[in-house]
mmCIF file of C-alpha atoms in Angstrom:
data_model
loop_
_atom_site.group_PDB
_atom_site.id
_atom_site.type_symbol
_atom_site.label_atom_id
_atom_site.label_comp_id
_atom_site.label_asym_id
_atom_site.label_seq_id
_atom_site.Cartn_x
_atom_site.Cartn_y
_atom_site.Cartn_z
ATOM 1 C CA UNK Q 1 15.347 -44.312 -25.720
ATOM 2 C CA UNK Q 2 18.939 -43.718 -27.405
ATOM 3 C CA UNK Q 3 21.711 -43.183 -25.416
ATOM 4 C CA UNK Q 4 22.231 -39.853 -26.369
ATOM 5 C CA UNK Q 5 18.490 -38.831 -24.881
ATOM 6 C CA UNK Q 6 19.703 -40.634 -21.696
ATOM 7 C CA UNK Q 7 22.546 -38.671 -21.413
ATOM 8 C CA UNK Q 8 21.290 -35.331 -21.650
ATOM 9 C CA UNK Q 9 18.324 -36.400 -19.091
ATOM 10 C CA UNK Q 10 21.370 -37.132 -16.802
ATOM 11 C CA UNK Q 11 22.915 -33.869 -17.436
ATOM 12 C CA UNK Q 12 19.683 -31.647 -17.331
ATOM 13 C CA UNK Q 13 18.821 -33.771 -14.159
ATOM 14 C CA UNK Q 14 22.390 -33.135 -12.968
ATOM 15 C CA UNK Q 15 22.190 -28.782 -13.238
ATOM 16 C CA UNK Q 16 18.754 -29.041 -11.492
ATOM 17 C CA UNK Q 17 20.227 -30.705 -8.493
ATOM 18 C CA UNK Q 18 23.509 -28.254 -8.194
ATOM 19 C CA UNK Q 19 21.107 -25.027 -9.040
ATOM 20 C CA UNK Q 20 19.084 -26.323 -5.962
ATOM 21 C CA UNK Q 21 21.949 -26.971 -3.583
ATOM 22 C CA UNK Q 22 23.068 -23.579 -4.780
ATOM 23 C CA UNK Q 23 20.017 -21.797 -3.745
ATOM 24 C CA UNK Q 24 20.009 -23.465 -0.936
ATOM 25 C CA UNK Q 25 22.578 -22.662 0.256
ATOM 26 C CA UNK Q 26 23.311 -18.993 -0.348
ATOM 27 C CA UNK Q 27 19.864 -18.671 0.990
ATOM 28 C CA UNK Q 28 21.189 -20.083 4.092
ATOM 29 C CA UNK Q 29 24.053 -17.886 4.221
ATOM 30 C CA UNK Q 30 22.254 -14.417 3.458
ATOM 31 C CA UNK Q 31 20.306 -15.462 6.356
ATOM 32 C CA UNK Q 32 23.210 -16.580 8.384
ATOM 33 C CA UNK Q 33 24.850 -12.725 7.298
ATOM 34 C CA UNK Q 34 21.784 -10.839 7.231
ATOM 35 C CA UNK Q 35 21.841 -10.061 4.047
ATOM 36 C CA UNK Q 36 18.314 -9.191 2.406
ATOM 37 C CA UNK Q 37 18.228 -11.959 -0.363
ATOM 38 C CA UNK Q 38 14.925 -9.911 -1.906
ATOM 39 C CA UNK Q 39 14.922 -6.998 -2.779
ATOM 40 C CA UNK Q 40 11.686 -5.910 -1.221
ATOM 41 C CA UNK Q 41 12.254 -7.042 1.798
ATOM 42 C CA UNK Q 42 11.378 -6.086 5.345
ATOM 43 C CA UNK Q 43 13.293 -6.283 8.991
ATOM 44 C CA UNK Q 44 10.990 -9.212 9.205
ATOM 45 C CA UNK Q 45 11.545 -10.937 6.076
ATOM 46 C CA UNK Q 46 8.273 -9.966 4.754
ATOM 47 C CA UNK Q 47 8.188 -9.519 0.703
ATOM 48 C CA UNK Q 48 6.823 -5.877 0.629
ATOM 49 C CA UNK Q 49 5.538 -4.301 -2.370
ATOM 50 C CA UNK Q 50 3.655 -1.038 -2.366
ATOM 51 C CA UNK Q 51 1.443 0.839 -5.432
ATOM 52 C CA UNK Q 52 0.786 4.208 -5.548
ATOM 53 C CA UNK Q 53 -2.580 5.192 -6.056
ATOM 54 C CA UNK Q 54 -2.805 8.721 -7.341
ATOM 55 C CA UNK Q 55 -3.838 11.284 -9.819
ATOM 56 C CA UNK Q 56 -7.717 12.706 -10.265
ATOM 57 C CA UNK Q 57 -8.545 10.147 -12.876
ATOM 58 C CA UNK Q 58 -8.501 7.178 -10.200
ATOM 59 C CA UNK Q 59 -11.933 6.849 -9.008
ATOM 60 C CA UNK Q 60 -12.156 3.087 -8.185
ATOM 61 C CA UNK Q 61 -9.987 0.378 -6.829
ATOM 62 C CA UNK Q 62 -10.910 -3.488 -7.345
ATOM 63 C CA UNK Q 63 -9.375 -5.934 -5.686
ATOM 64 C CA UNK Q 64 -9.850 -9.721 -6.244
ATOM 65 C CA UNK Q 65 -8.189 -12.569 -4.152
ATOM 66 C CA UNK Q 66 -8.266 -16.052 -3.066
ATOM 67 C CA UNK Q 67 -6.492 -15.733 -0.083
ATOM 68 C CA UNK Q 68 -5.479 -12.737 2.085
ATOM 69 C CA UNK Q 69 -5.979 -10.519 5.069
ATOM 70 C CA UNK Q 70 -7.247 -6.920 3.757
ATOM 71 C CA UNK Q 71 -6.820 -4.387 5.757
ATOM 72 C CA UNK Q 72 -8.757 -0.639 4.488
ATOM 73 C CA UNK Q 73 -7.207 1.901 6.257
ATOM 74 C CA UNK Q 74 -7.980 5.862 6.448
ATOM 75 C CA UNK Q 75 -6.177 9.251 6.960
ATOM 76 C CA UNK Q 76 -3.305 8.249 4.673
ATOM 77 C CA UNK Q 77 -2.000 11.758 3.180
ATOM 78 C CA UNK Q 78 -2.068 9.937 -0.134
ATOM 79 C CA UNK Q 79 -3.589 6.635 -1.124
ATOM 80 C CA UNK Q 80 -1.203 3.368 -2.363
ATOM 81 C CA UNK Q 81 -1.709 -0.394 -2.327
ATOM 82 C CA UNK Q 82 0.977 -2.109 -0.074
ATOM 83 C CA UNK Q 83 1.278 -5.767 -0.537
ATOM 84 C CA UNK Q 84 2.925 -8.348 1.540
ATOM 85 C CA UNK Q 85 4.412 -11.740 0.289
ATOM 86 C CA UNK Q 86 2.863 -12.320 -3.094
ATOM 87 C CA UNK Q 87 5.794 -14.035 -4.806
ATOM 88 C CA UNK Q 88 6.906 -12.318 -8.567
ATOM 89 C CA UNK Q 89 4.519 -13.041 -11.364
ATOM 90 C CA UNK Q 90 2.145 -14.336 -8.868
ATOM 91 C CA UNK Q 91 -0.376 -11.218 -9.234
ATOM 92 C CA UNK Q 92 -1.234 -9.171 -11.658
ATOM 93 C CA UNK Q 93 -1.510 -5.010 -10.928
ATOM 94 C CA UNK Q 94 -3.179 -2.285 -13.610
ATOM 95 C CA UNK Q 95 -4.179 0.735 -14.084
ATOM 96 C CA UNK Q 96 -6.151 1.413 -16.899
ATOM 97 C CA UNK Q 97 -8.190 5.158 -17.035
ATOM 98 C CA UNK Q 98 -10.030 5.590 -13.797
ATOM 99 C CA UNK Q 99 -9.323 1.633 -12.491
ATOM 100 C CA UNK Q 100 -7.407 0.297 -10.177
ATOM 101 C CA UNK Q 101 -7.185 -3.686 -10.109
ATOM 102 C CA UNK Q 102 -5.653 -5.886 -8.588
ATOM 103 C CA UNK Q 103 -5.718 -9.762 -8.949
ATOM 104 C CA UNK Q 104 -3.688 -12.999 -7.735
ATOM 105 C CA UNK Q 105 -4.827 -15.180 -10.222
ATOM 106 C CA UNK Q 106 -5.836 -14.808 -14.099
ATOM 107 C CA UNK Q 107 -9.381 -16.217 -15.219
ATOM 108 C CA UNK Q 108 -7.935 -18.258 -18.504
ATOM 109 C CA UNK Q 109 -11.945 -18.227 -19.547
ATOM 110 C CA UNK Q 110 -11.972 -14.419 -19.550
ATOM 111 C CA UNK Q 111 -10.165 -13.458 -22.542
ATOM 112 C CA UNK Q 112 -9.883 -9.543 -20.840
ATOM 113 C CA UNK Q 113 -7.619 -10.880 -18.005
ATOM 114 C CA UNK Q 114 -5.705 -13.081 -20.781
ATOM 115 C CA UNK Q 115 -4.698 -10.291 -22.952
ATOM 116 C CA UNK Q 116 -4.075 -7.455 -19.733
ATOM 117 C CA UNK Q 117 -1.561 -10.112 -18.335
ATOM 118 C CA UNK Q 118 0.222 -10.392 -21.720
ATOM 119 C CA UNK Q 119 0.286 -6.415 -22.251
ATOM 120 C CA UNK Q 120 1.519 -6.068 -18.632
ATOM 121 C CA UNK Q 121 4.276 -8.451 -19.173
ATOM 122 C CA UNK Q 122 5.980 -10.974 -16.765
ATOM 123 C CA UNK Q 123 9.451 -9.555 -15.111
ATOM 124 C CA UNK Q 124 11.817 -12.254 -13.871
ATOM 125 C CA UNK Q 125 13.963 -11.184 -11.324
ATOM 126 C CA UNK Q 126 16.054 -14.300 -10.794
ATOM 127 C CA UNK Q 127 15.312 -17.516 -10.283
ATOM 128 C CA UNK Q 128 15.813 -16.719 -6.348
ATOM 129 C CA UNK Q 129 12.583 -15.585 -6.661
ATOM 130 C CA UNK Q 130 10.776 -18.861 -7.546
ATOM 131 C CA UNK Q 131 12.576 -21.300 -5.418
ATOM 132 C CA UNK Q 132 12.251 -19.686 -2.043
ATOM 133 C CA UNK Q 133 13.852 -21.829 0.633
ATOM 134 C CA UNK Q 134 13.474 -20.523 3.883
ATOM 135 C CA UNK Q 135 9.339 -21.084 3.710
ATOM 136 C CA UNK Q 136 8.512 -17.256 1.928
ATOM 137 C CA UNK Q 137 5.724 -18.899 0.778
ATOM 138 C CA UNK Q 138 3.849 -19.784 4.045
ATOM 139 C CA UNK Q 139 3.832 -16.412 5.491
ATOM 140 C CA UNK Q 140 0.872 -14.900 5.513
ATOM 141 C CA UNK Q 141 -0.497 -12.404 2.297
ATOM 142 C CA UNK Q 142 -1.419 -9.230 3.594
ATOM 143 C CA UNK Q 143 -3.045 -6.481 1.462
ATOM 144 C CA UNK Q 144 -3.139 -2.885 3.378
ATOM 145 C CA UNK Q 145 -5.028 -0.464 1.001
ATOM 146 C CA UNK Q 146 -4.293 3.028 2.419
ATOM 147 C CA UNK Q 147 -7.110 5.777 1.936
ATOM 148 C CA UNK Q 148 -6.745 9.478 1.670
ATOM 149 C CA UNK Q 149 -9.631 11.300 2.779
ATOM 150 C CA UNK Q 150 -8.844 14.117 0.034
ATOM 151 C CA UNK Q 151 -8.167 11.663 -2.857
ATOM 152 C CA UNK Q 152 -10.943 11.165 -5.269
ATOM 153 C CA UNK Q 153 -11.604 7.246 -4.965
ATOM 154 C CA UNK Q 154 -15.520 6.468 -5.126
ATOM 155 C CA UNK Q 155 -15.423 3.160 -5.187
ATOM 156 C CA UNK Q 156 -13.759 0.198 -3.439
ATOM 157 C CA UNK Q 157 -14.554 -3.343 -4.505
ATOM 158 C CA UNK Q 158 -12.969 -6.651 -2.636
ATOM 159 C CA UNK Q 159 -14.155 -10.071 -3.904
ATOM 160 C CA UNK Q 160 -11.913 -12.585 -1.195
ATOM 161 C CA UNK Q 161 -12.495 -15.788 -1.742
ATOM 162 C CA UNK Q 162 -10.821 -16.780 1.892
ATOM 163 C CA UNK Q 163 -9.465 -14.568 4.566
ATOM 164 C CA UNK Q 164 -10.433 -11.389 6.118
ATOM 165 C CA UNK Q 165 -11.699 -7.512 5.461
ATOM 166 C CA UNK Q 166 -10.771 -4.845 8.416
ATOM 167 C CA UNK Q 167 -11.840 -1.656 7.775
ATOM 168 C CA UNK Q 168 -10.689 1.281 10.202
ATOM 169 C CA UNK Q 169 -11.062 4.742 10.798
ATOM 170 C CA UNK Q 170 -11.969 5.230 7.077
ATOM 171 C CA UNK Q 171 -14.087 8.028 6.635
ATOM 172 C CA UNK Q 172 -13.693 8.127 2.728
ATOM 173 C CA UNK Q 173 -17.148 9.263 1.121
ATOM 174 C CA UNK Q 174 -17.160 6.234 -0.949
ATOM 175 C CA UNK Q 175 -18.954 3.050 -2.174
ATOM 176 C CA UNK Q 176 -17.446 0.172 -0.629
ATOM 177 C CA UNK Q 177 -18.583 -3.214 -1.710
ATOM 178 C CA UNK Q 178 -16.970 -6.441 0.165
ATOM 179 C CA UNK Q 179 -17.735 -10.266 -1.156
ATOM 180 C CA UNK Q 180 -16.076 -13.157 0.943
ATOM 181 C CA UNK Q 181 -16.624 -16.113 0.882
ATOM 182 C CA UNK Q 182 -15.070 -17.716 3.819
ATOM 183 C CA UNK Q 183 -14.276 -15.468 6.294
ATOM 184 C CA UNK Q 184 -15.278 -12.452 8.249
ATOM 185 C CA UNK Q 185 -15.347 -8.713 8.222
ATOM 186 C CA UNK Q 186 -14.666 -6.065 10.969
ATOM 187 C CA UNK Q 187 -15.156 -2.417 10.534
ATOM 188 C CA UNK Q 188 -14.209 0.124 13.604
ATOM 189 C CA UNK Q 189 -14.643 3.824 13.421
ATOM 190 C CA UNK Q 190 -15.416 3.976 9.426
ATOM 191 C CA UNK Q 191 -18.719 6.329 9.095
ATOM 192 C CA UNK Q 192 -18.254 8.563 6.704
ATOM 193 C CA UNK Q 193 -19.166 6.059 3.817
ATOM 194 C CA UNK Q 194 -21.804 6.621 1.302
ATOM 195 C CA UNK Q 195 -22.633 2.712 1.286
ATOM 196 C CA UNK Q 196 -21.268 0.003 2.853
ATOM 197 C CA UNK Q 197 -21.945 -3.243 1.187
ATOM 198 C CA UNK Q 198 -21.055 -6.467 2.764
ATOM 199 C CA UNK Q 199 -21.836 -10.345 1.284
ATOM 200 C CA UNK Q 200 -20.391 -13.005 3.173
ATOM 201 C CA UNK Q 201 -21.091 -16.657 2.440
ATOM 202 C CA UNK Q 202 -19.978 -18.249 5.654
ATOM 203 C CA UNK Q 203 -18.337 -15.967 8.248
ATOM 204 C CA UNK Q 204 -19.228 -12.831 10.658
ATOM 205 C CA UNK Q 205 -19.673 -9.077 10.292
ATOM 206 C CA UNK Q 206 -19.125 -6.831 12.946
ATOM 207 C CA UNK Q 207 -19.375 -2.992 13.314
ATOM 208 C CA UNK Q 208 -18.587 -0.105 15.878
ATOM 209 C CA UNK Q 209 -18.627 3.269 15.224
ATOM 210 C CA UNK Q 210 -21.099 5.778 14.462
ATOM 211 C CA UNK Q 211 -24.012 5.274 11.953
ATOM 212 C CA UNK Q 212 -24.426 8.694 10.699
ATOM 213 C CA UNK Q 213 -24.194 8.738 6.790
ATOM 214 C CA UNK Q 214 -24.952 6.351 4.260
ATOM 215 C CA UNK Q 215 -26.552 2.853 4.006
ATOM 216 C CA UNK Q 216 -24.803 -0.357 5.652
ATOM 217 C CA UNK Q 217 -26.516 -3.481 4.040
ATOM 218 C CA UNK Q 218 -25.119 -6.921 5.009
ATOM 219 C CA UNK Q 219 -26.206 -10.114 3.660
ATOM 220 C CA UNK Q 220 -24.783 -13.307 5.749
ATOM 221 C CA UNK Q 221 -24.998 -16.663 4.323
ATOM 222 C CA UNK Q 222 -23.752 -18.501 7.866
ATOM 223 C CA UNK Q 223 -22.854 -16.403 10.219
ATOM 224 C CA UNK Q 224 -23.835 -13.608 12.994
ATOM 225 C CA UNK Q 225 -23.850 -9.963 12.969
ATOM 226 C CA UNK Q 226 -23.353 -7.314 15.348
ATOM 227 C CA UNK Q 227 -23.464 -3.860 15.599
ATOM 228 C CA UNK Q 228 -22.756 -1.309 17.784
ATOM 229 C CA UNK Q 229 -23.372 2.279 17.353
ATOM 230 C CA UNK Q 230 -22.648 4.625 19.310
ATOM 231 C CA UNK Q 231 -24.299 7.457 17.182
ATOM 232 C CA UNK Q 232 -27.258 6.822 15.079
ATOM 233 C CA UNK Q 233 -29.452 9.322 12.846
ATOM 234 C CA UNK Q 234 -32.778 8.273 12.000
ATOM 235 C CA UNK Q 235 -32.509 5.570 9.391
ATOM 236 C CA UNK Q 236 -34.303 2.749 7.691
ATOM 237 C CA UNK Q 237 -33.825 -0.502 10.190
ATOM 238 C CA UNK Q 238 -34.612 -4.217 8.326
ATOM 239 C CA UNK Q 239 -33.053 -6.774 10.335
ATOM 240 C CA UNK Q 240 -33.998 -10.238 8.968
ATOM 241 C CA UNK Q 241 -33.125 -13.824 10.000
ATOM 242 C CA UNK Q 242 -34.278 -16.935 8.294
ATOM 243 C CA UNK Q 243 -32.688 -19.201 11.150
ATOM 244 C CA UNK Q 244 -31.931 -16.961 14.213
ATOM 245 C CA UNK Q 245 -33.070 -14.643 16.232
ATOM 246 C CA UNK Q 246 -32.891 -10.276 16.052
ATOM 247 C CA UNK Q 247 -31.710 -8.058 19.010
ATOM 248 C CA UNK Q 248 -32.424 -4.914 19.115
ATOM 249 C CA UNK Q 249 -31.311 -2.006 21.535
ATOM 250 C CA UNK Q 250 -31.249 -5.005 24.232
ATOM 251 C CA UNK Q 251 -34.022 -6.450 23.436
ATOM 252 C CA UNK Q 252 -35.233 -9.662 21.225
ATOM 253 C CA UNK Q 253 -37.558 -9.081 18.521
ATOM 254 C CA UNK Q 254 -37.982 -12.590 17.029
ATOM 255 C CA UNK Q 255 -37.349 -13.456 13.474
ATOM 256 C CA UNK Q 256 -36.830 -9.962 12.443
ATOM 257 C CA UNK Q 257 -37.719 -6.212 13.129
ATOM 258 C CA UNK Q 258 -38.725 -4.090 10.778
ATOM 259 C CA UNK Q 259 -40.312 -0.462 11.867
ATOM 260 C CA UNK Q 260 -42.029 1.301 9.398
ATOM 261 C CA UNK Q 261 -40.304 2.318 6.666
ATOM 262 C CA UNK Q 262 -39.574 6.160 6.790
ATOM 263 C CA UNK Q 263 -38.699 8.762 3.946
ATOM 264 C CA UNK Q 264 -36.546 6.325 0.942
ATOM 265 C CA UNK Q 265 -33.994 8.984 0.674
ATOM 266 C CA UNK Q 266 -33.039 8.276 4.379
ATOM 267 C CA UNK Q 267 -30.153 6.105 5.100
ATOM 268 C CA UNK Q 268 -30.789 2.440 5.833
ATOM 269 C CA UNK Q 269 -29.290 -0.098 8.131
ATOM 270 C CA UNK Q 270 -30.624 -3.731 6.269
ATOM 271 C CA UNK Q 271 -28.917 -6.641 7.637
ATOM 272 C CA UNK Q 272 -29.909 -10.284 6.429
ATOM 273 C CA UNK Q 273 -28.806 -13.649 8.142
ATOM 274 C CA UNK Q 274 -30.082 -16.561 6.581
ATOM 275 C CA UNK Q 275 -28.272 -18.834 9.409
ATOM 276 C CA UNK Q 276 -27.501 -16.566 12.137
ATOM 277 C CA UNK Q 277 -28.202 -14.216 14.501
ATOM 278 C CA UNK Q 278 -28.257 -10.584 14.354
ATOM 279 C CA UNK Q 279 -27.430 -7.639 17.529
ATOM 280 C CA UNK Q 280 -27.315 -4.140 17.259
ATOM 281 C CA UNK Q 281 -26.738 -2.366 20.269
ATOM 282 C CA UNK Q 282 -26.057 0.932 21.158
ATOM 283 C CA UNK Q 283 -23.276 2.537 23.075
ATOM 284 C CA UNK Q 284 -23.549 6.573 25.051
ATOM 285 C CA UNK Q 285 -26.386 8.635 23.518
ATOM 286 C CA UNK Q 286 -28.162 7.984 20.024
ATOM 287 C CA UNK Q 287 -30.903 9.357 18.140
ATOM 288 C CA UNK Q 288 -33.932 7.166 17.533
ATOM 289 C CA UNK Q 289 -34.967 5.451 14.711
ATOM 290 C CA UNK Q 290 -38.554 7.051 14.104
ATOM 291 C CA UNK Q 291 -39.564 8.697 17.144
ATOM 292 C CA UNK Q 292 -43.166 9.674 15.906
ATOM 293 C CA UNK Q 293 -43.948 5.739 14.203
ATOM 294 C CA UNK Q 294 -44.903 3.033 16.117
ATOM 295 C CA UNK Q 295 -42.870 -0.032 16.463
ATOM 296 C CA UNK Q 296 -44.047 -2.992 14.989
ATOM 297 C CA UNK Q 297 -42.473 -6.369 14.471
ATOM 298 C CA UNK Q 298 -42.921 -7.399 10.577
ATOM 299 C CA UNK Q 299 -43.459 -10.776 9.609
ATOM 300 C CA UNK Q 300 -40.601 -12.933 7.330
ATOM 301 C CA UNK Q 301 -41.558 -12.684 4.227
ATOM 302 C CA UNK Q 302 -39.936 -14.244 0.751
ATOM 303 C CA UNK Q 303 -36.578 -15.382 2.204
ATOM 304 C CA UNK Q 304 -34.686 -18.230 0.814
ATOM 305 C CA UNK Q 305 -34.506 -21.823 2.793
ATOM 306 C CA UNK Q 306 -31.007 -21.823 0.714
ATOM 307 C CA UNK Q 307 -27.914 -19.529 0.906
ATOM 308 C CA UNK Q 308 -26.726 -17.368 -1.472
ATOM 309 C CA UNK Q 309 -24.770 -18.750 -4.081
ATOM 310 C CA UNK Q 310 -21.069 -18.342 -2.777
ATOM 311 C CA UNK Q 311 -19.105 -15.010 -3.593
ATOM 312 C CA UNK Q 312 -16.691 -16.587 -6.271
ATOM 313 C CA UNK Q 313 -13.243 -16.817 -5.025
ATOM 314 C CA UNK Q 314 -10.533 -15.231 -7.580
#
């Protein structure tokens, strides 16, 4: 190497150090002065960044992400995306016609992600907000998608890869659809859905609340289910386990219990656990299921030895 290259190494090497100290340490003393080094920041330190979510034309959110806690609230008087602690440039957010999406990582194999990314553009707000030195990075990523119950989303798609979905009081007539992979998902008060859709390779789902409207269908690769309702209409019940065993109304019903199927237009309440166990219990008064059919235990029939192939993680 000539002695020129060597120098210049030196030099290059020599601004990389002093930029670091430098960071360093007026990180330390924004801290020290309580001075909010970001400008998003919360009381708590917290990198907060919120997205609204309005206009008639937005009819669907989709979120995909490898790692977070999701929280899906209801009631909001207008519906936004607020995000805590991605770093800058570490996400991409669009809007394009009727879609919302929102991703933490880019697919370099889908060409569509590719070319959104590049149209989006990258912003650089300082270096600051690369080389984070008082651990920004380890706090915890929190999506909170806020609802309103008069906005006209239809559709709400999560693909997590690891983490958790909590859904509460959301009574947003929509289709929800939730993939995680490892994780688990807990929905409280949230019945006025037209579908609930939950796919969880390894992890739990658990609801309370009323099951008034619309169809709940969970598929569990490993993990247990539980339900408790303190309101329930007359529905379509298929509760399958492949290695577990089904409770029903306090009760254990084997492998699975399926009563006979009523009208198809009625709602349904399907759960399958390949390896776990599944309870549904119910809480003050309730309707029943079919009061004028018999209830008969169906056999297992044509369920896999082998999970589902793992929801894929963004």
């Amino acid at each position: 190497m000539k002695p020129t290259s060597i120098i210049f190494l030196i030099v290059a090497a020599a601004l990389i150090l002093c930029g670091t100290v430098t960071c360093a340490v007026a990180s330390a003393q924004a801290k020290e002065q309580d001075i909010a080094l970001f400008e998003n920041s919360d009381a708590d330190g917290n990198y907060v960044v919120q997205y609204a979510v309005t206009g008639s034309s937005v009819n669907r959110i989709d979120l995909r992400l490898s790692e977070a806690t999701v929280n899906i609230i209801g009631g909001a008087q207008s519906s936004y995306i607020e995000m805590y602690n991605f770093p800058t440039n570490s996400y991409r957010y669009s809007q394009t016609g009727g879609a919302v999406s929102l991703a933490d990582s880019v697919d370099f194999t889908d060409l569509t992600s590719i070319f959104t990314l590049l149209s989006d553009g990258l912003k650089f707000d300082g270096m600051r907000q690369y080389f984070r030195f008082n651990s920004d990075n380890e706090r915890e990523k929190i999506v909170n998608v806020y609802l309103s119950d008069t906005e006209t989303v239809k559709r709400l798609d999560i693909t997590l890869g690891t983490g958790q979905i909590i859904m509460k009081e959301c009574n947003v007539a929509a289709d929800f659809n939730l993939k995680i992979n490892s994780g688990d998902c807990t929905v409280t008060e949230s019945n006025g859905f037209s579908a609930l859709n939950a796919d969880i390779e390894r992890g739990n789902f658990s609801y309370d609340g009323d099951l008034v409207n619309g169809a709940l269908r969970v598929t569990l690769g490993t993990g247990n289910a539980q339900v408790r309702a303190s309101r329930l209409n007359s529905r379509n019940v298929e509760l399958v386990c492949n290695e577990g065993v089904v409770s029903y109304d306090g009760s254990e019903r084997g492998s699975s219990y399926c009563p006979p199927m009523l009208d198809v237009s009625t709602a349904f309440l399907q759960i399958t656990a390949y390896r776990g166990n599944i309870t549904v219990s119910f809480v003050g008064e309730f309707s029943p299921v079919n009061p004028d059919a018999p209830v008969t235990d169906s056999p297992v029939t044509d369920v896999p030895t082998d999970t589902a192939e793992p929801a894929p993680a963004a």
